[in-house]
Every structure is written in structure tokens, then in C-alpha cells.
Amino acid sequence: METDGFVRKRRMTLESSDSDPRVAGASAGAEVRWLGEQPEEAEVDYEGLPQSASTRTHMLAGAVAGIMEHCLMFPVDCVKTRMQSLQPEPAAQYRNVMDALRRIIATEGVWRPLRGLNATAIGAGPAHALYFACYEKLKRTLSDVIHPGANSHLANGAAGCVATLLHDAIMNPAEVVKQRMQMYNSPYRGVLDCIAAVWQKEGAAAFYRSYTTQLTMNVPFQAFHFMTYEYLQEQLNPHRQYKPSSHMVSGALAGALAAAVTTPLDVCKTLLNTQESLALSSGHGQSAHRHISGLAHAFRTVYRLGGLRGFFKGVQARVIYQMPSTAISWSVYEFFKYGLTKHQHDKRRAQTHLEAEM
């Protein structure tokens, strides 16, 4: 009886360690042999994966997630860019997202909402690869310092902020090209034509004119986004098993809240990226060739042309874009991270069995 009790106690210890996100990785896939019992191979549970997943796995999963997120939601992103226009042409004034999509397709062609997609896809892959890899690494490192043995929301937010610096450094030039091609009556024939024209007329600095504004927006956005996502995961998925529904709901809600809060900065970023011609020529004594540079200048321009309401132009489209966007991103990322790590685990386990038999 003592032996049976000892075995049960040992099993309970292993099960409790599997429920702890900080130690589960050590027990995932372990084989336990007690008193002549047949070996029991633990299932690969989701909690063990973040501890054992390699940086390469995080980068590959992040790249796929970023490309799918941006490509699937690109038509809505096109609408968001247009609805944030401060002085839109009469033909580019829309009531809502669906009205905008319908009119763009009807008047400009079915492929018009996808202009600039290739530039976004090229930038999204490496940007999100570094983004998720940096986040995962820093989250674990900072959590061990701030709150050893447990999850730390402060560490999650700080890791998201640092990851954003790398992401935006790669993504900002792609954003400039994408948004200029999304504007109504865009004069560019394609991505390469847009890059060449911007380089010749405005110089290389034009591709990073909105970088500080992008960071000013994305640092609080990502801090709020990651903290909300991790908090919702604790509520909806406390054992951190692989549950696509929890990743999708948590990602959607975190993205929607962060998007709504940071919309004023996104409006300024769009103005800096597009250098909207009507906005440039509407100032007193301004020439048509003058550039809007810097966050302060963008804020003044938005307020002068649209008042306080101008800072929330396109908020509906931004939230509608971010909700499924972040849901797709987290769902795809967690799926590929789980699948890739499980494959690596199964490969190591098969190799171990083969060596044991030999």
C-alpha cells in the first residue's frame, strides 16, 4: 500500500508540474517507470512548448503568421488608409468599410484593394520573424528577473516594446510604399515605380519619415496588446493548453482595444507616410511641394483640418482590421509553433528509442 501511495504521489507531482508554465517543459515527453510498470509516455502538452521551442521555430512561425495576417486583411487595410484621408476627393468619401470596398471594386476594379500587397508580404515575413523571436526570448528572460517562476505582465509589456523596435525598423519602408499605393488616384504603376519615385523626389529619409511616429504608436499598442493577450490567456486558458479558440478570442480582443486607443497616432502616421496632396496644399502660404515632417507637425495638421474628430478618422476600419488581424496572427503563430515543436519532439523521441534498442 505504501508503494502504491508513493506511485500515486509521484504521478500527482508530475501532473502538477505539467500545469505550471514555467516548469512544464522539463517534464514534457518524459518517460516514467515505477516498480515494473509499462513505460508511460507523457503527451506533448502545449505548456511545454514555449520552454523547448527553438529561436528558429519562433522565427518561422512568426514569419508565416505575419504574412498570412497582412495578406488576408489587406483589403480592409486599404479601406482604413483611405478613410484616414484628411482631405479626400469627392469620389473617395465613404460611409463605412463595406461601402468603401464596394465602391472601390465597382469604380477602380476588383484588384484595386490589393495594390501594394507584394511590398507588405515581403516586409511582413522578416519583420514578424524577429518580432516574435525577440518577444519570446525577452519575455522569458525578464519574467525570470521580475517574477521568478511565474508569468509577469510587466515582462510581457516590456518584451513587446523591444520587439516592436525591430519589427518597425523593417516594416516602415514597406508601410510607406503600401500606403502610397493604396491612396485614391495613386500615380504609381507598381511597387518598384513607387520606390524609385519616392527615392528620387524625397530621398531615402522619406522611407523612415514616420518611423518615430510609428514607434510612438506601436510601442504603447504592442505593450497593451501583449499584456491584454497574456492576461486573457490566463483567464480563458489557465493551463495554457493548445486551444485555437482561446488564442483567437484573446488575440481579437487585445487587438481591438489596442487599436482603438492608438487611432490618433495612426492617423498621424498615415499622413506622414502618404504626404496627402490636398492636406499639403490647404495650409496658409504652403507650397504644394512642402513635406509634413515630424509627429508635432502631423498633429497640428490633423487638428487644423479635422479638429478633435480628425484624430479618430477611420477608427471603425482600424478596429475591424485589427480584430481579425491579431486573431489570425496569434492563431497561426501558436499553431505553427505547436506543430513545429511537436515535430522536433517526436523526432528526438524516435531517435532516443532507436538508440535505446541498439
mmCIF file with all atom_site columns, N, CA, C and O in Angstrom, residues 3 7 11 32-39:
data_model
loop_
_atom_site.group_PDB
_atom_site.id
_atom_site.type_symbol
_atom_site.label_atom_id
_atom_site.label_alt_id
_atom_site.label_comp_id
_atom_site.label_asym_id
_atom_site.label_entity_id
_atom_site.label_seq_id
_atom_site.pdbx_PDB_ins_code
_atom_site.Cartn_x
_atom_site.Cartn_y
_atom_site.Cartn_z
_atom_site.occupancy
_atom_site.B_iso_or_equiv
_atom_site.pdbx_formal_charge
_atom_site.auth_seq_id
_atom_site.auth_comp_id
_atom_site.auth_asym_id
_atom_site.auth_atom_id
_atom_site.pdbx_PDB_model_num
ATOM 1  N N  . THR A 1 3  ? 3.743 1.458  -1.298  1.00 0.00 ? 3  THR A N  1
ATOM 2  C CA . THR A 1 3  ? 4.311 1.591  -2.644  1.00 0.00 ? 3  THR A CA 1
ATOM 3  C C  . THR A 1 3  ? 3.298 2.219  -3.594  1.00 0.00 ? 3  THR A C  1
ATOM 4  O O  . THR A 1 3  ? 3.626 3.114  -4.371  1.00 0.00 ? 3  THR A O  1
ATOM 5  N N  . VAL A 1 7  ? 3.617 5.775  -5.652  1.00 0.00 ? 7  VAL A N  1
ATOM 6  C CA . VAL A 1 7  ? 3.461 5.919  -7.103  1.00 0.00 ? 7  VAL A CA 1
ATOM 7  C C  . VAL A 1 7  ? 2.430 6.976  -7.422  1.00 0.00 ? 7  VAL A C  1
ATOM 8  O O  . VAL A 1 7  ? 2.625 7.826  -8.291  1.00 0.00 ? 7  VAL A O  1
ATOM 9  N N  . ARG A 1 11 ? 3.013 10.506 -9.420  1.00 0.00 ? 11 ARG A N  1
ATOM 10 C CA . ARG A 1 11 ? 2.241 10.897 -10.600 1.00 0.00 ? 11 ARG A CA 1
ATOM 11 C C  . ARG A 1 11 ? 1.607 12.275 -10.410 1.00 0.00 ? 11 ARG A C  1
ATOM 12 O O  . ARG A 1 11 ? 1.569 13.091 -11.311 1.00 0.00 ? 11 ARG A O  1
ATOM 13 N N  . VAL A 1 32 ? 8.272 7.633  -17.515 1.00 0.00 ? 32 VAL A N  1
ATOM 14 C CA . VAL A 1 32 ? 8.294 7.327  -16.089 1.00 0.00 ? 32 VAL A CA 1
ATOM 15 C C  . VAL A 1 32 ? 8.134 5.824  -15.918 1.00 0.00 ? 32 VAL A C  1
ATOM 16 O O  . VAL A 1 32 ? 7.173 5.238  -16.422 1.00 0.00 ? 32 VAL A O  1
ATOM 17 N N  . ARG A 1 33 ? 9.076 5.191  -15.218 1.00 0.00 ? 33 ARG A N  1
ATOM 18 C CA . ARG A 1 33 ? 8.983 3.767  -14.943 1.00 0.00 ? 33 ARG A CA 1
ATOM 19 C C  . ARG A 1 33 ? 9.017 3.570  -13.428 1.00 0.00 ? 33 ARG A C  1
ATOM 20 O O  . ARG A 1 33 ? 9.950 4.016  -12.777 1.00 0.00 ? 33 ARG A O  1
ATOM 21 N N  . TRP A 1 34 ? 7.955 2.942  -12.883 1.00 0.00 ? 34 TRP A N  1
ATOM 22 C CA . TRP A 1 34 ? 7.909 2.704  -11.447 1.00 0.00 ? 34 TRP A CA 1
ATOM 23 C C  . TRP A 1 34 ? 7.478 1.257  -11.187 1.00 0.00 ? 34 TRP A C  1
ATOM 24 O O  . TRP A 1 34 ? 6.407 0.827  -11.578 1.00 0.00 ? 34 TRP A O  1
ATOM 25 N N  . LEU A 1 35 ? 8.349 0.512  -10.496 1.00 0.00 ? 35 LEU A N  1
ATOM 26 C CA . LEU A 1 35 ? 8.008 -0.804 -9.973  1.00 0.00 ? 35 LEU A CA 1
ATOM 27 C C  . LEU A 1 35 ? 7.419 -1.724 -11.027 1.00 0.00 ? 35 LEU A C  1
ATOM 28 O O  . LEU A 1 35 ? 6.339 -2.298 -10.870 1.00 0.00 ? 35 LEU A O  1
ATOM 29 N N  . GLY A 1 36 ? 8.116 -1.865 -12.119 1.00 0.00 ? 36 GLY A N  1
ATOM 30 C CA . GLY A 1 36 ? 7.727 -2.834 -13.120 1.00 0.00 ? 36 GLY A CA 1
ATOM 31 C C  . GLY A 1 36 ? 6.586 -2.400 -14.011 1.00 0.00 ? 36 GLY A C  1
ATOM 32 O O  . GLY A 1 36 ? 6.106 -3.180 -14.828 1.00 0.00 ? 36 GLY A O  1
ATOM 33 N N  . GLU A 1 37 ? 6.084 -1.164 -13.886 1.00 0.00 ? 37 GLU A N  1
ATOM 34 C CA . GLU A 1 37 ? 5.002 -0.710 -14.748 1.00 0.00 ? 37 GLU A CA 1
ATOM 35 C C  . GLU A 1 37 ? 5.523 -0.517 -16.155 1.00 0.00 ? 37 GLU A C  1
ATOM 36 O O  . GLU A 1 37 ? 6.701 -0.278 -16.387 1.00 0.00 ? 37 GLU A O  1
ATOM 37 N N  . GLN A 1 38 ? 4.626 -0.575 -17.134 1.00 0.00 ? 38 GLN A N  1
ATOM 38 C CA . GLN A 1 38 ? 4.995 -0.287 -18.504 1.00 0.00 ? 38 GLN A CA 1
ATOM 39 C C  . GLN A 1 38 ? 5.293 1.202  -18.631 1.00 0.00 ? 38 GLN A C  1
ATOM 40 O O  . GLN A 1 38 ? 4.653 2.024  -17.974 1.00 0.00 ? 38 GLN A O  1
ATOM 41 N N  . PRO A 1 39 ? 6.273 1.561  -19.444 1.00 0.00 ? 39 PRO A N  1
ATOM 42 C CA . PRO A 1 39 ? 6.591 2.983  -19.586 1.00 0.00 ? 39 PRO A CA 1
ATOM 43 C C  . PRO A 1 39 ? 5.408 3.763  -20.129 1.00 0.00 ? 39 PRO A C  1
ATOM 44 O O  . PRO A 1 39 ? 4.748 3.326  -21.061 1.00 0.00 ? 39 PRO A O  1
#
